[in-house]
Coordinates of C-alpha atoms in Angstrom, one line a residue:
X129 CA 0.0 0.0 0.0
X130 CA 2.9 2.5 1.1
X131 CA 4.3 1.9 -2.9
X132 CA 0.8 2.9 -3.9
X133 CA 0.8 5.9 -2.0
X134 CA 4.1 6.9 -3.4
X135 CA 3.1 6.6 -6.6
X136 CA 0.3 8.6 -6.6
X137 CA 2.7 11.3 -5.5
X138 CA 4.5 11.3 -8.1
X139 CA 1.0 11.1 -10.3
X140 CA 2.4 14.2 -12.3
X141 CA 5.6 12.9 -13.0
X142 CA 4.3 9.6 -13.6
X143 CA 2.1 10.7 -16.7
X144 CA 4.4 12.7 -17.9
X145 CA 6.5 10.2 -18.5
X146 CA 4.0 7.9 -19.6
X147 CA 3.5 9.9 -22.2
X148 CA 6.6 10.4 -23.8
X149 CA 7.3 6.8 -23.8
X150 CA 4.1 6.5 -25.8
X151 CA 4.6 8.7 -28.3
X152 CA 8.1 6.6 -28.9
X153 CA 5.9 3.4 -28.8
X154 CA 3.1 4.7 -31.2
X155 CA 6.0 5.6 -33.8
X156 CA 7.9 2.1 -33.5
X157 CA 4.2 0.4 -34.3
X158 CA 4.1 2.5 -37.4
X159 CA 2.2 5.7 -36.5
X160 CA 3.2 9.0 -38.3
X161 CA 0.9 11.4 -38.0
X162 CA 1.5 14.6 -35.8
X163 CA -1.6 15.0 -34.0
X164 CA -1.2 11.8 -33.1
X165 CA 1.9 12.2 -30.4
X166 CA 0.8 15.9 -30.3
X167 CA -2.5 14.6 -28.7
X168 CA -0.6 11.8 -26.5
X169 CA 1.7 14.9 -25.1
X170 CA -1.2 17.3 -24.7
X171 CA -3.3 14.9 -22.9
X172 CA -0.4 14.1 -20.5
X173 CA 0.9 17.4 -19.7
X174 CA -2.9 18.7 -19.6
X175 CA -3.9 15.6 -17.0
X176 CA -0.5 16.4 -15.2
X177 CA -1.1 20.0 -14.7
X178 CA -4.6 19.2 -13.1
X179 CA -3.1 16.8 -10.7
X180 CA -1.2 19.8 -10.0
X181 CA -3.7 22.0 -9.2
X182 CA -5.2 19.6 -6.9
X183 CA -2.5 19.1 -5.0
X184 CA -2.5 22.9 -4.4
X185 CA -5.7 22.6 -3.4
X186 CA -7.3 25.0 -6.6
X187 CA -10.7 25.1 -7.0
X188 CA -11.9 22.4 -8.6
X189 CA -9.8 20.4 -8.3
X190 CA -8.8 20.6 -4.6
X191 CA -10.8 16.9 -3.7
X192 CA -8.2 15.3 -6.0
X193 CA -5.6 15.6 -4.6
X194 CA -3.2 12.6 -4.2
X195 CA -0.6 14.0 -1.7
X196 CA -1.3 13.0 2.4
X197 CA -2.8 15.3 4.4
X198 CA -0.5 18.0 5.6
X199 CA 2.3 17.0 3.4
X200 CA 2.9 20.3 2.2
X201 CA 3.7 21.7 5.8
X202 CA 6.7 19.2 6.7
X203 CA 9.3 19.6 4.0
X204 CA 12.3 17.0 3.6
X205 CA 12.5 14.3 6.4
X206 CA 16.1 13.6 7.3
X207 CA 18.7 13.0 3.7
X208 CA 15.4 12.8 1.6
X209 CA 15.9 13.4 -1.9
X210 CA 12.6 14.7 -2.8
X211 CA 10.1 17.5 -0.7
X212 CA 6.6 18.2 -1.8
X213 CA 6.0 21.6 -0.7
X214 CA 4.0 23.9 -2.0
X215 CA 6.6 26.5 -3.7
X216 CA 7.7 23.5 -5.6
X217 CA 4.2 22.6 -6.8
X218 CA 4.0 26.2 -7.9
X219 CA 6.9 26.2 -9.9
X220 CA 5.6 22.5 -11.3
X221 CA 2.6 24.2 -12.5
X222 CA 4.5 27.2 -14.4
X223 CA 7.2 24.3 -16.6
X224 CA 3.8 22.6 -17.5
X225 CA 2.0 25.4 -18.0
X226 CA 5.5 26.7 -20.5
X227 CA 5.2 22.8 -21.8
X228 CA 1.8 22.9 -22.3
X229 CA 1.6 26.1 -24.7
X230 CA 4.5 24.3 -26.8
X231 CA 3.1 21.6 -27.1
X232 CA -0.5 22.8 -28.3
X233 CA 1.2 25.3 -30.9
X234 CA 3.2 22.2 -32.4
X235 CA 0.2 20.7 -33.4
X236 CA 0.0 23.4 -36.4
X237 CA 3.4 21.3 -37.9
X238 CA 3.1 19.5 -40.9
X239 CA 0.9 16.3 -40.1
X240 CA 3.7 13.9 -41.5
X241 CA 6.8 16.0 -40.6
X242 CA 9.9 14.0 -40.1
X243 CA 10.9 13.5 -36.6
X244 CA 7.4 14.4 -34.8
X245 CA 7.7 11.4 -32.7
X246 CA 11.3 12.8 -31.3
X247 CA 10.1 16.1 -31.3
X248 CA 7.2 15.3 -28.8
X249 CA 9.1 12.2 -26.8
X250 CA 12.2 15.4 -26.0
X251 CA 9.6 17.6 -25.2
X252 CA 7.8 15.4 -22.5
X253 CA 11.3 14.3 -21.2
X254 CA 12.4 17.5 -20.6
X255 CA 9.2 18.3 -18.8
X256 CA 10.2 15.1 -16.6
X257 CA 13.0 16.9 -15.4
X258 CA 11.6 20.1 -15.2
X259 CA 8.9 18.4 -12.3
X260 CA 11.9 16.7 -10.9
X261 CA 14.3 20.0 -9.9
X262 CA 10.5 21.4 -8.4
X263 CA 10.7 18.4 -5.9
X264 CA 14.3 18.3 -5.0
X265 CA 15.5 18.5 -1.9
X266 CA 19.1 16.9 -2.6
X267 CA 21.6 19.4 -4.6
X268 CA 22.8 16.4 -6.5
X269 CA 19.0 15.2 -7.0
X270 CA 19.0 18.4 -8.4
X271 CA 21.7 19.0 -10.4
X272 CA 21.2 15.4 -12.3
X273 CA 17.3 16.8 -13.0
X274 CA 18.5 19.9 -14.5
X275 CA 20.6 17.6 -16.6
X276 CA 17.7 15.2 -17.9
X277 CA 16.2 19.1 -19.3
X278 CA 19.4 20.2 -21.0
X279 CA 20.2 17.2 -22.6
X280 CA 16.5 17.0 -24.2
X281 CA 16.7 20.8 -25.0
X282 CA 20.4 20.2 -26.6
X283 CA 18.4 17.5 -29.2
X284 CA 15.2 19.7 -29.3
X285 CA 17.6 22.3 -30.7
X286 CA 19.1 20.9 -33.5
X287 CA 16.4 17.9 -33.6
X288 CA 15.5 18.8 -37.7
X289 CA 18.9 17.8 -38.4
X290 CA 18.5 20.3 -41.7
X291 CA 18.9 23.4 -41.3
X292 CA 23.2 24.3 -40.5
X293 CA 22.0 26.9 -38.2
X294 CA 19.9 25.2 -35.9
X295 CA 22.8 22.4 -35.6
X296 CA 25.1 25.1 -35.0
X297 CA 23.1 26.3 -32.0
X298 CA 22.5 22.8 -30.7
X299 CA 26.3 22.0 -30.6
X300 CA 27.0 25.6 -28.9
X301 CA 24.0 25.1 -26.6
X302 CA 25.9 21.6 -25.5
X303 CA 29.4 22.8 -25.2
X304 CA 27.7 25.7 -22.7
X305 CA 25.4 23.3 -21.3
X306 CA 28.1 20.6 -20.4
X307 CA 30.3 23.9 -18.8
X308 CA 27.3 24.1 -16.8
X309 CA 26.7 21.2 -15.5
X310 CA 31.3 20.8 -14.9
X311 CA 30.9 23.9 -12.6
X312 CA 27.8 22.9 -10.8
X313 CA 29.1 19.9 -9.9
X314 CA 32.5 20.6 -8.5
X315 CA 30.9 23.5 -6.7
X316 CA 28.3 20.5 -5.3
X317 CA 31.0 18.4 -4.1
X318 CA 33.0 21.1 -2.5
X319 CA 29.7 21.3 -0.4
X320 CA 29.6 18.1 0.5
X321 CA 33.7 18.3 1.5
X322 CA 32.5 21.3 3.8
X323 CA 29.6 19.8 5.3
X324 CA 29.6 16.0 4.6
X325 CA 25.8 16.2 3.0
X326 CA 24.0 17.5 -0.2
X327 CA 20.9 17.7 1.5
X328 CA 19.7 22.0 0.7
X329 CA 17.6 21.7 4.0
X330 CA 20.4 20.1 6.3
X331 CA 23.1 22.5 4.4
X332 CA 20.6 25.5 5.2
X333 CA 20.5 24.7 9.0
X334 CA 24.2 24.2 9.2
X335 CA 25.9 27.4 8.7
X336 CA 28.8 27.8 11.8
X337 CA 28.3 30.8 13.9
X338 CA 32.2 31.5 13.4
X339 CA 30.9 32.4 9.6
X340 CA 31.4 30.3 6.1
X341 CA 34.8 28.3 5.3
X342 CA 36.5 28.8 2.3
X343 CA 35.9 25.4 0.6
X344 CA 32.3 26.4 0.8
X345 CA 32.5 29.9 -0.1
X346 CA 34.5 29.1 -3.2
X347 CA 31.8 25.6 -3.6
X348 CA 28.9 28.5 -3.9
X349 CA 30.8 30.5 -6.0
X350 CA 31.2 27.4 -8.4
X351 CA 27.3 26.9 -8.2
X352 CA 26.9 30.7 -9.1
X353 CA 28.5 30.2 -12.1
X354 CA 27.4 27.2 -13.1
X355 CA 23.5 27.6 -12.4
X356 CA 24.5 31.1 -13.6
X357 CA 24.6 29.7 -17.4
X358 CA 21.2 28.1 -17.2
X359 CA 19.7 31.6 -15.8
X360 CA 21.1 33.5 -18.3
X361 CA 22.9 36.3 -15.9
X362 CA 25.3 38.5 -17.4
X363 CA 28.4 37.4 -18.0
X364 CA 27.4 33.9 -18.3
X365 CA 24.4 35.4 -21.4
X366 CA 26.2 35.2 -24.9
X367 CA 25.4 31.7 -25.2
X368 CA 21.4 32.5 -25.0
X369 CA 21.0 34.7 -28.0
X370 CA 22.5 32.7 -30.6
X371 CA 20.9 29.5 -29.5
X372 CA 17.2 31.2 -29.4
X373 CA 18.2 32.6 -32.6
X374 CA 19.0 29.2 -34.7
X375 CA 16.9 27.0 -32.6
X376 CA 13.2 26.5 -34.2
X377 CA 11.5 29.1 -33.1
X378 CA 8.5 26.6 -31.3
X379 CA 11.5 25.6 -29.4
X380 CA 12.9 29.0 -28.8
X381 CA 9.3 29.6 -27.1
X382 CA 10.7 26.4 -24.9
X383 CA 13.7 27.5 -24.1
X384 CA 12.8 31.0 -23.2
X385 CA 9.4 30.2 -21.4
X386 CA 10.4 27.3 -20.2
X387 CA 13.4 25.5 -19.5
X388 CA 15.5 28.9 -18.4
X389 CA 12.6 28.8 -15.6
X390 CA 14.3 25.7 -14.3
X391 CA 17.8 27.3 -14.0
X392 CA 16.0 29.8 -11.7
X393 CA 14.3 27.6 -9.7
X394 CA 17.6 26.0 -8.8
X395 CA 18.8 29.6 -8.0
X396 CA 16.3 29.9 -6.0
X397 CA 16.8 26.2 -4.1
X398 CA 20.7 26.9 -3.6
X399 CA 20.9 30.6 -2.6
X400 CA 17.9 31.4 -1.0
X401 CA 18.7 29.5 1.8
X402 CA 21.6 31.2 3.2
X403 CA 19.9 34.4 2.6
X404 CA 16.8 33.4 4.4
X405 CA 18.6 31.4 7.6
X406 CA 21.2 33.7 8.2
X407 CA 20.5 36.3 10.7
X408 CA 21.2 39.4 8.2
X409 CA 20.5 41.9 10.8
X410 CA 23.7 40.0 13.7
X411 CA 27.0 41.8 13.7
X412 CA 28.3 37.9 13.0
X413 CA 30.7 36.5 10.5
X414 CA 27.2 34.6 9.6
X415 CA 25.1 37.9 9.1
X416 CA 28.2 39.5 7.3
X417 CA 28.1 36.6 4.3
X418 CA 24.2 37.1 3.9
X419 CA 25.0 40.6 3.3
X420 CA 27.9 40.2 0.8
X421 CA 25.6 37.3 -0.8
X422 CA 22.7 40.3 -0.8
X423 CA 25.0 42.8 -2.8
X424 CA 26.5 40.3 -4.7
X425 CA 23.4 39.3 -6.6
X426 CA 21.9 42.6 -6.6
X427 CA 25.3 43.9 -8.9
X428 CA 24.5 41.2 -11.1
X429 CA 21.1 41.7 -11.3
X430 CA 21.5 45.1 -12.1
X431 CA 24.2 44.2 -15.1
X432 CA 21.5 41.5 -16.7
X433 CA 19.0 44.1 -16.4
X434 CA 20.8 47.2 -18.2
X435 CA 22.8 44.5 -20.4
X436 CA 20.3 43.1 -21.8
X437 CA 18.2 45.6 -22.9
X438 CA 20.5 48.3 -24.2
X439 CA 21.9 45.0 -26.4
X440 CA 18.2 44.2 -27.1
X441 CA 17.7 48.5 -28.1
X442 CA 20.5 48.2 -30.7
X443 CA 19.1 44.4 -33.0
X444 CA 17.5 44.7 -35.7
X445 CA 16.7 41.1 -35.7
X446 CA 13.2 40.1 -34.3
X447 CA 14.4 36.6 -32.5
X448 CA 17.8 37.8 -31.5
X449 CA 15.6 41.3 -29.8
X450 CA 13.2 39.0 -27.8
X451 CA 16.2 36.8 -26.5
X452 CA 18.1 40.0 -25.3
X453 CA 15.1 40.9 -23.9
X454 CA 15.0 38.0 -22.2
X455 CA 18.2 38.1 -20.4
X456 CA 17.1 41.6 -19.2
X457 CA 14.1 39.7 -17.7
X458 CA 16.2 37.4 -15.5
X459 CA 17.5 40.7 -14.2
X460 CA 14.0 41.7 -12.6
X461 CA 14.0 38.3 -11.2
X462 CA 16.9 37.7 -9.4
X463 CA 16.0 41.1 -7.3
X464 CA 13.4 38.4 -5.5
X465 CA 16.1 36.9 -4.2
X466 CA 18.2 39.9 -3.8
X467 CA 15.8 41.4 -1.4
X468 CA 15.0 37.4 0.1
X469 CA 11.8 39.3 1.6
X470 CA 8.2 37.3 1.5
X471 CA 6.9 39.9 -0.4
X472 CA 9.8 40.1 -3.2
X473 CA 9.4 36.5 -3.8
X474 CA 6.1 36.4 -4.2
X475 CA 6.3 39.2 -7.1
X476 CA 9.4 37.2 -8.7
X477 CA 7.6 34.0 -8.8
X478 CA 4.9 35.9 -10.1
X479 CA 7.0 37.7 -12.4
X480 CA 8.5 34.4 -13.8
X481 CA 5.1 33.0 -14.6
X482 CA 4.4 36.0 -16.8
X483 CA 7.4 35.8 -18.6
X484 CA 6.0 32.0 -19.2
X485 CA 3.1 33.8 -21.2
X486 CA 4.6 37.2 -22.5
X487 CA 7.8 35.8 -23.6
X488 CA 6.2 32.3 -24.4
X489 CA 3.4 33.9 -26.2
X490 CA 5.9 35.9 -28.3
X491 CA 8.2 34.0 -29.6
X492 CA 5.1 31.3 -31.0
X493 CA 3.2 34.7 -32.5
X494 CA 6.8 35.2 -34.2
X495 CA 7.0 31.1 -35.2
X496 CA 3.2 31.7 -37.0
X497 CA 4.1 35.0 -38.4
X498 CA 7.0 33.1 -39.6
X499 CA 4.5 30.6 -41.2
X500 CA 2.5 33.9 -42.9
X501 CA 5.9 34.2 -45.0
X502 CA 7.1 37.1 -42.6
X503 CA 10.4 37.5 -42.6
X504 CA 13.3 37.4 -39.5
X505 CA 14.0 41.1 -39.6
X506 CA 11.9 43.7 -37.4
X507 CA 11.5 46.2 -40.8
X508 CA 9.8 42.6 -42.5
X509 CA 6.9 43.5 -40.1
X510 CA 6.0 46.7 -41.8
X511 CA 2.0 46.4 -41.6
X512 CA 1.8 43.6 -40.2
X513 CA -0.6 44.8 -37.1
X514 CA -3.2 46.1 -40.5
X515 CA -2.3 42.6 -42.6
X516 CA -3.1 40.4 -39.4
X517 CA -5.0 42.9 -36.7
X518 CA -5.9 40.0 -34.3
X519 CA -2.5 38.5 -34.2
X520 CA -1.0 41.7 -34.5
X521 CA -3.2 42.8 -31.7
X522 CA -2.0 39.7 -29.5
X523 CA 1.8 40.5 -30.5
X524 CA 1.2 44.1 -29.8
X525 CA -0.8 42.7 -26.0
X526 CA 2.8 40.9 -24.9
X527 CA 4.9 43.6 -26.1
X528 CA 2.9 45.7 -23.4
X529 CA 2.9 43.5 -20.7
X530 CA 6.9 42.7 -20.9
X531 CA 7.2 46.7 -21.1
X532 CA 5.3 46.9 -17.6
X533 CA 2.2 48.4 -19.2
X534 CA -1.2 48.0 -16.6
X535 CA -4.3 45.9 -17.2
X536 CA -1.5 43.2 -18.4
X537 CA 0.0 40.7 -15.8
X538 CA 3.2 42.0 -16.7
X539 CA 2.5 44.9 -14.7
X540 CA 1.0 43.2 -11.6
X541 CA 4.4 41.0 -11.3
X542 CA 6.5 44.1 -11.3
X543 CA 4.3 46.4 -9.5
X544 CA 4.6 43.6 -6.9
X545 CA 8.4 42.9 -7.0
X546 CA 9.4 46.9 -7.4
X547 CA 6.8 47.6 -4.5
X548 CA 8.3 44.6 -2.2
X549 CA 12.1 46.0 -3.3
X550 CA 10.9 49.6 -2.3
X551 CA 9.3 48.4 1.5
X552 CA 13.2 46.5 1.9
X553 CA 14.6 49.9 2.2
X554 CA 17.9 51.0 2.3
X555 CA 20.2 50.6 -0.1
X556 CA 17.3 48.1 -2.0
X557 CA 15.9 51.5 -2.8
X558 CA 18.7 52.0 -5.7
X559 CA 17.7 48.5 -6.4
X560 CA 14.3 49.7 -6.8
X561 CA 15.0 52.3 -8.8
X562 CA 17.4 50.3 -11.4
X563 CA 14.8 47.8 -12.5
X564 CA 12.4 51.0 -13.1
X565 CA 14.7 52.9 -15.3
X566 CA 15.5 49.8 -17.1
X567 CA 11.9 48.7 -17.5
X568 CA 11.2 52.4 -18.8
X569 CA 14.4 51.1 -21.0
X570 CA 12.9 48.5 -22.4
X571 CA 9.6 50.4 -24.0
X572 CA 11.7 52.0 -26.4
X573 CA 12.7 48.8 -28.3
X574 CA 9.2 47.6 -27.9
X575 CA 7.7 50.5 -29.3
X576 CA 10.0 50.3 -32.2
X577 CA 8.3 47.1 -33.0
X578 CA 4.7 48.2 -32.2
X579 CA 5.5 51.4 -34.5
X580 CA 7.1 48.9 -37.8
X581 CA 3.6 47.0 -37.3
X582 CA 1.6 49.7 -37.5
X583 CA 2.7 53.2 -38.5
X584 CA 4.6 52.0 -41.4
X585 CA 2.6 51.4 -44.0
X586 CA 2.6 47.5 -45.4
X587 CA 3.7 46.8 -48.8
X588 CA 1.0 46.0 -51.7
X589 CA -2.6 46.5 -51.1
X590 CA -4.4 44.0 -48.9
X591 CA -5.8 41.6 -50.9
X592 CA -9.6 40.1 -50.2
X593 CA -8.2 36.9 -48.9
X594 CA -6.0 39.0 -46.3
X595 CA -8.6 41.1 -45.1
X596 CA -10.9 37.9 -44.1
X597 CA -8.1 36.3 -42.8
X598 CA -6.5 39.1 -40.3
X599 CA -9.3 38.9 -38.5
X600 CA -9.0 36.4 -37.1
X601 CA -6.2 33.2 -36.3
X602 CA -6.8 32.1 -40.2
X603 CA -4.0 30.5 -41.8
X604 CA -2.0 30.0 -38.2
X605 CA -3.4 26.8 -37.9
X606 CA -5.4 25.3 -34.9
X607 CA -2.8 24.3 -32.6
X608 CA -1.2 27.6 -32.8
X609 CA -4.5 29.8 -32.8
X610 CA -5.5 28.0 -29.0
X611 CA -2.0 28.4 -27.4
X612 CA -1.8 31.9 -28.8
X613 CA -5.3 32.9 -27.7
X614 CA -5.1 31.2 -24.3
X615 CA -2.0 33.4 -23.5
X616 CA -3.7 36.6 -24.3
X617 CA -6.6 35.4 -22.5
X618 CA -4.6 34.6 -19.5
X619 CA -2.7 37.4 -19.8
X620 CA -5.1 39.9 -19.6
X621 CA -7.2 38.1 -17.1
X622 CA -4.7 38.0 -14.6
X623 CA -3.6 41.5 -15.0
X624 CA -7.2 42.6 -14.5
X625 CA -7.7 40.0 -11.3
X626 CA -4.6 38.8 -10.1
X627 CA -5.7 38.0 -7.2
X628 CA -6.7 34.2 -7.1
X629 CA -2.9 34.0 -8.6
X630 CA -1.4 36.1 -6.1
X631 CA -2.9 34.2 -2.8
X632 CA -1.5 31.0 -4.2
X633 CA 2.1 32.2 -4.6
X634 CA 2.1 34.1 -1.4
X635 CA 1.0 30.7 0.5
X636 CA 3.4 28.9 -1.3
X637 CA 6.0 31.7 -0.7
X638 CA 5.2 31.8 2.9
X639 CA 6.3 27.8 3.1
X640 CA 9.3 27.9 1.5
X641 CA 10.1 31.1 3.7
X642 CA 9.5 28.6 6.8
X643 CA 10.9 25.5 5.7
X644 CA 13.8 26.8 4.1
X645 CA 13.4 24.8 0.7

């Protein structure tokens, strides 16, 4: 019975994988047809993101649930490898969520494209990892999740195996990724030579009151780095652009909406902690490495911010814009856990699920525009807002919200995270005031776009066909036309009332601030 119960607690990861292997197993029976794994991924990743839900106790779903009473509230017993805690159930729901939109928009593929079956099988492993680093409470558990995501996001790069550039990205994207994973490890094991465990929750409680020692000073600093290239933080960014860039752009959508949320997550895991269980406040060696660890992050949150966008300001290429812009957004999220206040998490997690749908949403309204014959360059999207108003419209909507602009949930996250920075005080307040000027930044390189789409005048007459069509998601196809519309809906529905949204990640928030992990 107790293997039973364990099961069902991993019911999320459990389908997920389920469903990958059956897409492999459908394609060595003969199957060929898109829709068909499209529809075996879906239906996991949708049936996965309920169980979700009901675990977090979300209306309706909240008598579902398959986790034991209380669960949430106790956190890692002993050298566990795994913790089901609400923060990590959070950050389950965004990856599938990320997954999820993929997934549907891949549907509008050719029905017998080549390599569907390995498209969709990568896909649902790398959501299998994704759900495992939202459950560890090992650092090598961890570390070895994050791995079963990069490896399927190397082969989802460069899966087409026909287009140079897209192998060219895949093969920088490894040699990056397996730097990564080299520094993260070492940094790992000097941990364990400084305190005999990997455990994040044992390592949290442990910190001497005579301060840090320099084997796990320098095993953090590995970490940093390492997790560092998986966040995207400037300098460890020039790998991102180029990769986004080549990669298909479905799978840029992935990358950027998706699998970098991972490399935060484990950010979040491995340096919270000593922000959040060392007394900041103590005139101790203790209190003195909290503070360092505080400016430390903040520097470098302020150099992804204004990095990325002023590099973002000066492309003239549409992908290689949105991944700059991209960088700039891991910026506003690291202040989170600059500030390591309950508050400035709250608006970081928040501000990391709406970067699943702004920057998510984006980068598949480029991949369908892409489809309409529109070309990689911003100028090639002169008109395009009076060809295509509704997807224009929708383009236009995520622009907005990644500018800061209200009524979107873009603004609600960083209202939330810039008002929690503010309330920190002291020298946060510069803080504060860094991620607002670069946010006001960041509207000039949007509003370049939004002015190519519709003050410059589109080439040619509209023809009849063109008129119908921009009315509506014609010619996208189906899969794209629901994930696109489901992220406009979402984000304007949560940017009008937040709130349901908001009370989850505080509770969740408000765990992981009293656990530790």
């Amino acid at each position: 019975m107790n293997g039973i119960t364990t099961a069902l607690e991993f019911l999320p990861e459990i389908l997920v994988l389920a469903g990958a292997l059956l897409v492999l197993l459908l394609d060595v029976v003969g199957v060929r047809r898109l829709e068909a794994f499209g529809g075996v991924i879906v239906a996991a990743f949708g049936a996965a993101l309920v169980a979700i839900l009901a675990d977090l106790s979300v209306a309706p779903f909240a008598g579902w649930s398959t986790l034991p009473a209380g669960s949430l509230d106790v956190g890692p017993v002993g050298g566990s490898l795994y913790a089901f805690t609400s923060f990590g159930l959070v950050f389950q729901g965004i990856f599938l969520s990320a997954a999820l939109l993929v997934a549907v928009a891949s549907l509008s593929r050719t029905s017998n494209e080549k390599g569907a079956s390995v498209f969709y099988a990568l896909l649902g492993i790398a959501a299998l990892g994704m759900l495992l680093v939202a459950v560890s409470a090992d650092l090598i558990f961890l570390l070895l999740s994050l791995e079963v995501t990069a490896i399927s996001s190397y082969l989802l790069v460069g899966y087409t195996r026909r287009e140079s550039r897209g192998l060219e990205a895949a093969m920088k994207f490894y040699i990056i990724g397996a730097l990564s994973a080299a520094l993260s490890f070492y940094g790992a094991s000097l941990l364990y030579g400084a305190y005999g465990t990997t455990s994040l929750a044992v390592i949290g409680h442990s910190y001497p009151s005579g301060g840090l020692g320099p084997l796990a000073i320098v095993g953090y600093a590995f970490l940093f780095a390492g997790i560092g290239f998986e966040v995207t933080i400037v300098p460890f960014h020039a790998w991102a652009v180029d990769v986004y860039d080549g990669a298909p752009t479905d799978v840029s959508a992935f990358l950027a909406g998706g699998t970098k949320k991972v490399g935060l997550f484990a950010f979040f895991a491995v340096f919270l902690v000593p922000l959040l269980l060392i007394g900041g406040g103590a005139a101790t060696a203790s209190g003195s490495f909290r503070d360092s660890l505080q400016i430390l992050i903040a520097v470098f949150a302020i150099l992804t911010m204004t990095i990325g966008n002023v590099l973002a300001l000066m492309q003239d290429n549409m992908k290689r814009m949105l991944a700059y812009s991209s960088i700039s957004q891991a910026g506003y999220m690291l202040l989170g856990v600059a500030v390591a206040t309950s508050a400035a998490l709250t608006g970081a997690t928040l501000q990391i699920f709406a970067h699943v749908l702004l920057k998510g949403g984006a980068f598949l309204v480029v991949a369908a525009a892409a489809g309409l014959g529109v070309g990689p360059m911003i100028a090639d999207w002169k008109g395009f807002g009076h060809r295509r108003p509704v997807l224009g419209a929708s383009f236009a909507l995520m622009l907005l919200g990644l500018a800061g602009i209200p009524l979107t949930i873009g603004f609600v996250s960083k209202f939330i995270l810039f008002a929690a920075t503010v309330q920190a005080e002291g020298l946060f307040l510069w803080l504060a005031i860094a991620g607002l000027l670069n946010s006001a930044l960041s509207v000039f390189y949007y509003a370049r776009v939004l002015r190519t789409m519709y003050a410059e005048s589109p080439e040619g007459a509209l023809t009849p066909t063109e008129e119908v069509r921009g009315l509506a998601f014609d010619g996208l196809g189906l899969g794209r036309a629901v994930a696109i519309g489901a992220a406009v809906v979402a984000i304007v529905g949560f940017g009008v009332d937040p709130q349901p949204l908001v009370q989850v990640m505080q509770a969740a928030v408000q765990h992981f601030v009293t656990l530790g992990i």
